[in-house]
Amino acid sequence: MTFRRIRILILLGILAAAVGLTWLEQTRVRAWGGPLDVAVIPINGDGSAQAEGMIRALKASDFDDIGTFLERETARYGVKQSPAVQISLLPELHEQPPAPPHDHNALKTVWWSLKLRWWVYRQSGEWLPQLGRIKLFVLYHAPQDGVALAHSLGLQKGLIGVVHAFADPRQTQQNNIVIAHELLHTLGATDKYDAEGRPIYPQGYAEPERPPRMPRHEAEIMAGRLMDAAGRLVMPPSLGQCVIGAMTAHEINLDEGFKRRFASP
């Protein structure tokens, strides 16, 4: 057997192992057989003193409403477990993740995804991958008038989220909406808004049986916006005004998780 063939077989073996690990990891977290294992890793996203101060003051309890939200919403679909998620706050990381490509080139995106997964593996300090652990890297930025944060993202392969958040304690609850949104991306949920950020009807609306222009008091978490009484699309003030819609529940396997858990023996 030639060296070239041996090298190809080794590469195919590595690829098969990666595919197998990804399948095993997704099967495990989407089974809803126990609390999700979520690690929040804060990063100073802009090097500011304000972001550094925010990170130093962080406590694991700052993310409690994410657990409350998931416990409430999964119970609505029949998966009753408490807690629904166990969130650990890890020490600040002093390195930023690879930036995603600015264009939508498919090859660049695939290459960036591989680089991100390798970067996450290196940051773990472990020899073996931490199967089943969702890693959310939260980059804090000092608020600036008129300056929007970079787009956050969540990857199902690798269970990785990169979240851009405001370094302002008054924004904690809305930061947690973004964190929960990206967490659900890692479980397979898709966005429910269009290219202009408007919720897609009906799947992007709470109470989808009502006409789309009627005001809402709640937002579908994967749309992240609701129509207020003045007819404006606004971000809800907290996860208390967010729900997991039927399509999102199906995407993250809540319906199948319920069937498996409560099926007759």
mmCIF file with all atom_site columns, C-alpha atoms in Angstrom, residues 8-154:
data_model
loop_
_atom_site.group_PDB
_atom_site.id
_atom_site.type_symbol
_atom_site.label_atom_id
_atom_site.label_alt_id
_atom_site.label_comp_id
_atom_site.label_asym_id
_atom_site.label_entity_id
_atom_site.label_seq_id
_atom_site.pdbx_PDB_ins_code
_atom_site.Cartn_x
_atom_site.Cartn_y
_atom_site.Cartn_z
_atom_site.occupancy
_atom_site.B_iso_or_equiv
_atom_site.pdbx_formal_charge
_atom_site.auth_seq_id
_atom_site.auth_comp_id
_atom_site.auth_asym_id
_atom_site.auth_atom_id
_atom_site.pdbx_PDB_model_num
ATOM 1   C CA . ILE A 1 8   ? -6.113  9.004  2.572  1.00 0.00 ? 8   ILE A CA 1
ATOM 2   C CA . LEU A 1 9   ? -7.267  6.171  4.851  1.00 0.00 ? 9   LEU A CA 1
ATOM 3   C CA . ILE A 1 10  ? -6.067  8.072  7.925  1.00 0.00 ? 10  ILE A CA 1
ATOM 4   C CA . LEU A 1 11  ? -7.910  11.216 6.818  1.00 0.00 ? 11  LEU A CA 1
ATOM 5   C CA . LEU A 1 12  ? -11.061 9.219  6.110  1.00 0.00 ? 12  LEU A CA 1
ATOM 6   C CA . GLY A 1 13  ? -10.777 7.651  9.552  1.00 0.00 ? 13  GLY A CA 1
ATOM 7   C CA . ILE A 1 14  ? -10.464 11.075 11.201 1.00 0.00 ? 14  ILE A CA 1
ATOM 8   C CA . LEU A 1 15  ? -13.473 12.323 9.221  1.00 0.00 ? 15  LEU A CA 1
ATOM 9   C CA . ALA A 1 16  ? -15.548 9.272  10.180 1.00 0.00 ? 16  ALA A CA 1
ATOM 10  C CA . ALA A 1 17  ? -14.609 9.729  13.846 1.00 0.00 ? 17  ALA A CA 1
ATOM 11  C CA . ALA A 1 18  ? -15.587 13.415 13.711 1.00 0.00 ? 18  ALA A CA 1
ATOM 12  C CA . VAL A 1 19  ? -18.943 12.581 12.113 1.00 0.00 ? 19  VAL A CA 1
ATOM 13  C CA . GLY A 1 20  ? -19.561 9.855  14.686 1.00 0.00 ? 20  GLY A CA 1
ATOM 14  C CA . LEU A 1 21  ? -18.721 12.123 17.618 1.00 0.00 ? 21  LEU A CA 1
ATOM 15  C CA . THR A 1 22  ? -20.977 14.866 16.229 1.00 0.00 ? 22  THR A CA 1
ATOM 16  C CA . TRP A 1 23  ? -23.874 12.416 15.884 1.00 0.00 ? 23  TRP A CA 1
ATOM 17  C CA . LEU A 1 24  ? -23.305 11.040 19.393 1.00 0.00 ? 24  LEU A CA 1
ATOM 18  C CA . GLU A 1 25  ? -23.124 14.535 20.886 1.00 0.00 ? 25  GLU A CA 1
ATOM 19  C CA . GLN A 1 26  ? -26.291 15.721 19.171 1.00 0.00 ? 26  GLN A CA 1
ATOM 20  C CA . THR A 1 27  ? -28.182 12.567 20.124 1.00 0.00 ? 27  THR A CA 1
ATOM 21  C CA . ARG A 1 28  ? -27.169 13.051 23.738 1.00 0.00 ? 28  ARG A CA 1
ATOM 22  C CA . VAL A 1 29  ? -28.130 16.709 24.160 1.00 0.00 ? 29  VAL A CA 1
ATOM 23  C CA . ARG A 1 30  ? -31.355 16.466 22.117 1.00 0.00 ? 30  ARG A CA 1
ATOM 24  C CA . ALA A 1 31  ? -32.690 13.478 24.057 1.00 0.00 ? 31  ALA A CA 1
ATOM 25  C CA . TRP A 1 32  ? -33.919 15.745 26.888 1.00 0.00 ? 32  TRP A CA 1
ATOM 26  C CA . GLY A 1 33  ? -33.121 13.010 29.379 1.00 0.00 ? 33  GLY A CA 1
ATOM 27  C CA . GLY A 1 34  ? -31.430 15.346 31.845 1.00 0.00 ? 34  GLY A CA 1
ATOM 28  C CA . PRO A 1 35  ? -30.321 18.935 32.346 1.00 0.00 ? 35  PRO A CA 1
ATOM 29  C CA . LEU A 1 36  ? -28.358 20.574 29.540 1.00 0.00 ? 36  LEU A CA 1
ATOM 30  C CA . ASP A 1 37  ? -24.718 21.132 30.482 1.00 0.00 ? 37  ASP A CA 1
ATOM 31  C CA . VAL A 1 38  ? -23.898 24.734 29.522 1.00 0.00 ? 38  VAL A CA 1
ATOM 32  C CA . ALA A 1 39  ? -20.650 26.602 30.129 1.00 0.00 ? 39  ALA A CA 1
ATOM 33  C CA . VAL A 1 40  ? -20.541 30.398 29.808 1.00 0.00 ? 40  VAL A CA 1
ATOM 34  C CA . ILE A 1 41  ? -17.066 31.745 29.051 1.00 0.00 ? 41  ILE A CA 1
ATOM 35  C CA . PRO A 1 42  ? -16.810 35.587 29.239 1.00 0.00 ? 42  PRO A CA 1
ATOM 36  C CA . ILE A 1 43  ? -14.428 37.522 26.992 1.00 0.00 ? 43  ILE A CA 1
ATOM 37  C CA . ASN A 1 44  ? -13.608 41.242 26.913 1.00 0.00 ? 44  ASN A CA 1
ATOM 38  C CA . GLY A 1 45  ? -14.804 41.903 23.393 1.00 0.00 ? 45  GLY A CA 1
ATOM 39  C CA . ASP A 1 46  ? -13.460 45.434 22.950 1.00 0.00 ? 46  ASP A CA 1
ATOM 40  C CA . GLY A 1 47  ? -10.685 45.669 25.528 1.00 0.00 ? 47  GLY A CA 1
ATOM 41  C CA . SER A 1 48  ? -12.591 48.340 27.462 1.00 0.00 ? 48  SER A CA 1
ATOM 42  C CA . ALA A 1 49  ? -12.469 48.926 31.202 1.00 0.00 ? 49  ALA A CA 1
ATOM 43  C CA . GLN A 1 50  ? -16.263 48.805 31.265 1.00 0.00 ? 50  GLN A CA 1
ATOM 44  C CA . ALA A 1 51  ? -16.311 45.302 29.767 1.00 0.00 ? 51  ALA A CA 1
ATOM 45  C CA . GLU A 1 52  ? -13.602 44.208 32.199 1.00 0.00 ? 52  GLU A CA 1
ATOM 46  C CA . GLY A 1 53  ? -15.608 45.537 35.141 1.00 0.00 ? 53  GLY A CA 1
ATOM 47  C CA . MET A 1 54  ? -18.735 43.757 33.900 1.00 0.00 ? 54  MET A CA 1
ATOM 48  C CA . ILE A 1 55  ? -16.866 40.460 33.645 1.00 0.00 ? 55  ILE A CA 1
ATOM 49  C CA . ARG A 1 56  ? -15.340 40.794 37.125 1.00 0.00 ? 56  ARG A CA 1
ATOM 50  C CA . ALA A 1 57  ? -18.822 41.348 38.594 1.00 0.00 ? 57  ALA A CA 1
ATOM 51  C CA . LEU A 1 58  ? -20.458 38.388 36.804 1.00 0.00 ? 58  LEU A CA 1
ATOM 52  C CA . LYS A 1 59  ? -22.059 35.615 38.859 1.00 0.00 ? 59  LYS A CA 1
ATOM 53  C CA . ALA A 1 60  ? -23.536 32.320 37.714 1.00 0.00 ? 60  ALA A CA 1
ATOM 54  C CA . SER A 1 61  ? -26.893 33.547 39.066 1.00 0.00 ? 61  SER A CA 1
ATOM 55  C CA . ASP A 1 62  ? -26.893 36.326 36.437 1.00 0.00 ? 62  ASP A CA 1
ATOM 56  C CA . PHE A 1 63  ? -27.979 33.626 33.972 1.00 0.00 ? 63  PHE A CA 1
ATOM 57  C CA . ASP A 1 64  ? -30.714 32.077 36.126 1.00 0.00 ? 64  ASP A CA 1
ATOM 58  C CA . ASP A 1 65  ? -33.540 33.395 33.982 1.00 0.00 ? 65  ASP A CA 1
ATOM 59  C CA . ILE A 1 66  ? -32.233 31.271 31.068 1.00 0.00 ? 66  ILE A CA 1
ATOM 60  C CA . GLY A 1 67  ? -32.826 28.188 33.206 1.00 0.00 ? 67  GLY A CA 1
ATOM 61  C CA . THR A 1 68  ? -36.234 29.457 34.292 1.00 0.00 ? 68  THR A CA 1
ATOM 62  C CA . PHE A 1 69  ? -37.185 30.094 30.660 1.00 0.00 ? 69  PHE A CA 1
ATOM 63  C CA . LEU A 1 70  ? -36.098 26.638 29.466 1.00 0.00 ? 70  LEU A CA 1
ATOM 64  C CA . GLU A 1 71  ? -37.757 24.853 32.369 1.00 0.00 ? 71  GLU A CA 1
ATOM 65  C CA . ARG A 1 72  ? -41.032 26.678 31.759 1.00 0.00 ? 72  ARG A CA 1
ATOM 66  C CA . GLU A 1 73  ? -41.042 26.218 27.988 1.00 0.00 ? 73  GLU A CA 1
ATOM 67  C CA . THR A 1 74  ? -39.910 22.590 27.852 1.00 0.00 ? 74  THR A CA 1
ATOM 68  C CA . ALA A 1 75  ? -42.622 21.746 30.400 1.00 0.00 ? 75  ALA A CA 1
ATOM 69  C CA . ARG A 1 76  ? -45.217 23.198 28.016 1.00 0.00 ? 76  ARG A CA 1
ATOM 70  C CA . TYR A 1 77  ? -44.209 20.474 25.549 1.00 0.00 ? 77  TYR A CA 1
ATOM 71  C CA . GLY A 1 78  ? -44.361 17.714 28.155 1.00 0.00 ? 78  GLY A CA 1
ATOM 72  C CA . VAL A 1 79  ? -40.668 17.471 29.095 1.00 0.00 ? 79  VAL A CA 1
ATOM 73  C CA . LYS A 1 80  ? -40.756 18.241 32.801 1.00 0.00 ? 80  LYS A CA 1
ATOM 74  C CA . GLN A 1 81  ? -37.339 18.247 34.410 1.00 0.00 ? 81  GLN A CA 1
ATOM 75  C CA . SER A 1 82  ? -35.870 20.535 37.025 1.00 0.00 ? 82  SER A CA 1
ATOM 76  C CA . PRO A 1 83  ? -33.422 21.966 36.443 1.00 0.00 ? 83  PRO A CA 1
ATOM 77  C CA . ALA A 1 84  ? -33.671 21.992 32.656 1.00 0.00 ? 84  ALA A CA 1
ATOM 78  C CA . VAL A 1 85  ? -30.149 23.383 32.362 1.00 0.00 ? 85  VAL A CA 1
ATOM 79  C CA . GLN A 1 86  ? -27.058 23.594 34.536 1.00 0.00 ? 86  GLN A CA 1
ATOM 80  C CA . ILE A 1 87  ? -25.075 26.735 33.709 1.00 0.00 ? 87  ILE A CA 1
ATOM 81  C CA . SER A 1 88  ? -21.525 27.105 34.940 1.00 0.00 ? 88  SER A CA 1
ATOM 82  C CA . LEU A 1 89  ? -19.621 30.380 34.698 1.00 0.00 ? 89  LEU A CA 1
ATOM 83  C CA . LEU A 1 90  ? -16.007 29.732 33.736 1.00 0.00 ? 90  LEU A CA 1
ATOM 84  C CA . PRO A 1 91  ? -13.075 32.141 34.205 1.00 0.00 ? 91  PRO A CA 1
ATOM 85  C CA . GLU A 1 92  ? -12.547 34.961 31.733 1.00 0.00 ? 92  GLU A CA 1
ATOM 86  C CA . LEU A 1 93  ? -10.802 33.958 28.522 1.00 0.00 ? 93  LEU A CA 1
ATOM 87  C CA . HIS A 1 94  ? -8.142  36.341 27.220 1.00 0.00 ? 94  HIS A CA 1
ATOM 88  C CA . GLU A 1 95  ? -8.303  35.276 23.588 1.00 0.00 ? 95  GLU A CA 1
ATOM 89  C CA . GLN A 1 96  ? -10.990 35.987 21.026 1.00 0.00 ? 96  GLN A CA 1
ATOM 90  C CA . PRO A 1 97  ? -12.488 33.360 18.707 1.00 0.00 ? 97  PRO A CA 1
ATOM 91  C CA . PRO A 1 98  ? -11.790 33.429 14.955 1.00 0.00 ? 98  PRO A CA 1
ATOM 92  C CA . ALA A 1 99  ? -13.960 36.030 13.242 1.00 0.00 ? 99  ALA A CA 1
ATOM 93  C CA . PRO A 1 100 ? -16.515 34.678 10.729 1.00 0.00 ? 100 PRO A CA 1
ATOM 94  C CA . PRO A 1 101 ? -16.156 35.639 7.044  1.00 0.00 ? 101 PRO A CA 1
ATOM 95  C CA . HIS A 1 102 ? -17.831 38.889 6.015  1.00 0.00 ? 102 HIS A CA 1
ATOM 96  C CA . ASP A 1 103 ? -19.275 37.404 2.828  1.00 0.00 ? 103 ASP A CA 1
ATOM 97  C CA . HIS A 1 104 ? -21.443 34.310 2.395  1.00 0.00 ? 104 HIS A CA 1
ATOM 98  C CA . ASN A 1 105 ? -18.837 32.240 0.579  1.00 0.00 ? 105 ASN A CA 1
ATOM 99  C CA . ALA A 1 106 ? -19.618 28.616 1.420  1.00 0.00 ? 106 ALA A CA 1
ATOM 100 C CA . LEU A 1 107 ? -16.014 27.404 1.409  1.00 0.00 ? 107 LEU A CA 1
ATOM 101 C CA . LYS A 1 108 ? -14.876 30.273 3.629  1.00 0.00 ? 108 LYS A CA 1
ATOM 102 C CA . THR A 1 109 ? -17.707 29.543 6.032  1.00 0.00 ? 109 THR A CA 1
ATOM 103 C CA . VAL A 1 110 ? -16.829 25.840 6.235  1.00 0.00 ? 110 VAL A CA 1
ATOM 104 C CA . TRP A 1 111 ? -13.156 26.662 6.810  1.00 0.00 ? 111 TRP A CA 1
ATOM 105 C CA . TRP A 1 112 ? -14.054 29.211 9.498  1.00 0.00 ? 112 TRP A CA 1
ATOM 106 C CA . SER A 1 113 ? -16.320 26.660 11.221 1.00 0.00 ? 113 SER A CA 1
ATOM 107 C CA . LEU A 1 114 ? -13.453 24.153 11.351 1.00 0.00 ? 114 LEU A CA 1
ATOM 108 C CA . LYS A 1 115 ? -11.075 26.812 12.702 1.00 0.00 ? 115 LYS A CA 1
ATOM 109 C CA . LEU A 1 116 ? -13.593 27.788 15.377 1.00 0.00 ? 116 LEU A CA 1
ATOM 110 C CA . ARG A 1 117 ? -14.065 24.188 16.499 1.00 0.00 ? 117 ARG A CA 1
ATOM 111 C CA . TRP A 1 118 ? -10.302 23.676 16.680 1.00 0.00 ? 118 TRP A CA 1
ATOM 112 C CA . TRP A 1 119 ? -9.948  26.938 18.639 1.00 0.00 ? 119 TRP A CA 1
ATOM 113 C CA . VAL A 1 120 ? -12.613 25.796 21.115 1.00 0.00 ? 120 VAL A CA 1
ATOM 114 C CA . TYR A 1 121 ? -10.873 22.446 21.539 1.00 0.00 ? 121 TYR A CA 1
ATOM 115 C CA . ARG A 1 122 ? -7.545  24.184 22.270 1.00 0.00 ? 122 ARG A CA 1
ATOM 116 C CA . GLN A 1 123 ? -9.162  26.478 24.836 1.00 0.00 ? 123 GLN A CA 1
ATOM 117 C CA . SER A 1 124 ? -10.641 23.522 26.725 1.00 0.00 ? 124 SER A CA 1
ATOM 118 C CA . GLY A 1 125 ? -7.225  22.315 27.862 1.00 0.00 ? 125 GLY A CA 1
ATOM 119 C CA . GLU A 1 126 ? -8.517  18.729 27.627 1.00 0.00 ? 126 GLU A CA 1
ATOM 120 C CA . TRP A 1 127 ? -7.180  15.848 25.574 1.00 0.00 ? 127 TRP A CA 1
ATOM 121 C CA . LEU A 1 128 ? -10.628 14.479 24.764 1.00 0.00 ? 128 LEU A CA 1
ATOM 122 C CA . PRO A 1 129 ? -13.614 16.526 23.535 1.00 0.00 ? 129 PRO A CA 1
ATOM 123 C CA . GLN A 1 130 ? -16.150 17.441 26.226 1.00 0.00 ? 130 GLN A CA 1
ATOM 124 C CA . LEU A 1 131 ? -19.051 15.617 24.650 1.00 0.00 ? 131 LEU A CA 1
ATOM 125 C CA . GLY A 1 132 ? -22.455 17.070 25.397 1.00 0.00 ? 132 GLY A CA 1
ATOM 126 C CA . ARG A 1 133 ? -21.228 20.347 26.874 1.00 0.00 ? 133 ARG A CA 1
ATOM 127 C CA . ILE A 1 134 ? -22.566 23.489 25.214 1.00 0.00 ? 134 ILE A CA 1
ATOM 128 C CA . LYS A 1 135 ? -19.885 26.195 25.141 1.00 0.00 ? 135 LYS A CA 1
ATOM 129 C CA . LEU A 1 136 ? -21.126 29.797 24.998 1.00 0.00 ? 136 LEU A CA 1
ATOM 130 C CA . PHE A 1 137 ? -18.400 32.402 24.533 1.00 0.00 ? 137 PHE A CA 1
ATOM 131 C CA . VAL A 1 138 ? -19.890 35.761 25.551 1.00 0.00 ? 138 VAL A CA 1
ATOM 132 C CA . LEU A 1 139 ? -17.968 38.786 24.276 1.00 0.00 ? 139 LEU A CA 1
ATOM 133 C CA . TYR A 1 140 ? -18.832 41.907 26.283 1.00 0.00 ? 140 TYR A CA 1
ATOM 134 C CA . HIS A 1 141 ? -18.679 45.359 24.685 1.00 0.00 ? 141 HIS A CA 1
ATOM 135 C CA . ALA A 1 142 ? -19.099 48.826 26.179 1.00 0.00 ? 142 ALA A CA 1
ATOM 136 C CA . PRO A 1 143 ? -22.295 50.357 24.725 1.00 0.00 ? 143 PRO A CA 1
ATOM 137 C CA . GLN A 1 144 ? -21.804 53.110 22.146 1.00 0.00 ? 144 GLN A CA 1
ATOM 138 C CA . ASP A 1 145 ? -24.612 55.322 20.849 1.00 0.00 ? 145 ASP A CA 1
ATOM 139 C CA . GLY A 1 146 ? -25.594 54.337 17.326 1.00 0.00 ? 146 GLY A CA 1
ATOM 140 C CA . VAL A 1 147 ? -23.190 51.378 17.183 1.00 0.00 ? 147 VAL A CA 1
ATOM 141 C CA . ALA A 1 148 ? -24.768 47.940 16.875 1.00 0.00 ? 148 ALA A CA 1
ATOM 142 C CA . LEU A 1 149 ? -23.084 44.815 18.153 1.00 0.00 ? 149 LEU A CA 1
ATOM 143 C CA . ALA A 1 150 ? -21.703 42.220 15.768 1.00 0.00 ? 150 ALA A CA 1
ATOM 144 C CA . HIS A 1 151 ? -24.036 39.365 14.882 1.00 0.00 ? 151 HIS A CA 1
ATOM 145 C CA . SER A 1 152 ? -24.064 36.531 17.406 1.00 0.00 ? 152 SER A CA 1
ATOM 146 C CA . LEU A 1 153 ? -24.104 32.922 16.241 1.00 0.00 ? 153 LEU A CA 1
ATOM 147 C CA . GLY A 1 154 ? -24.648 29.382 17.408 1.00 0.00 ? 154 GLY A CA 1
#
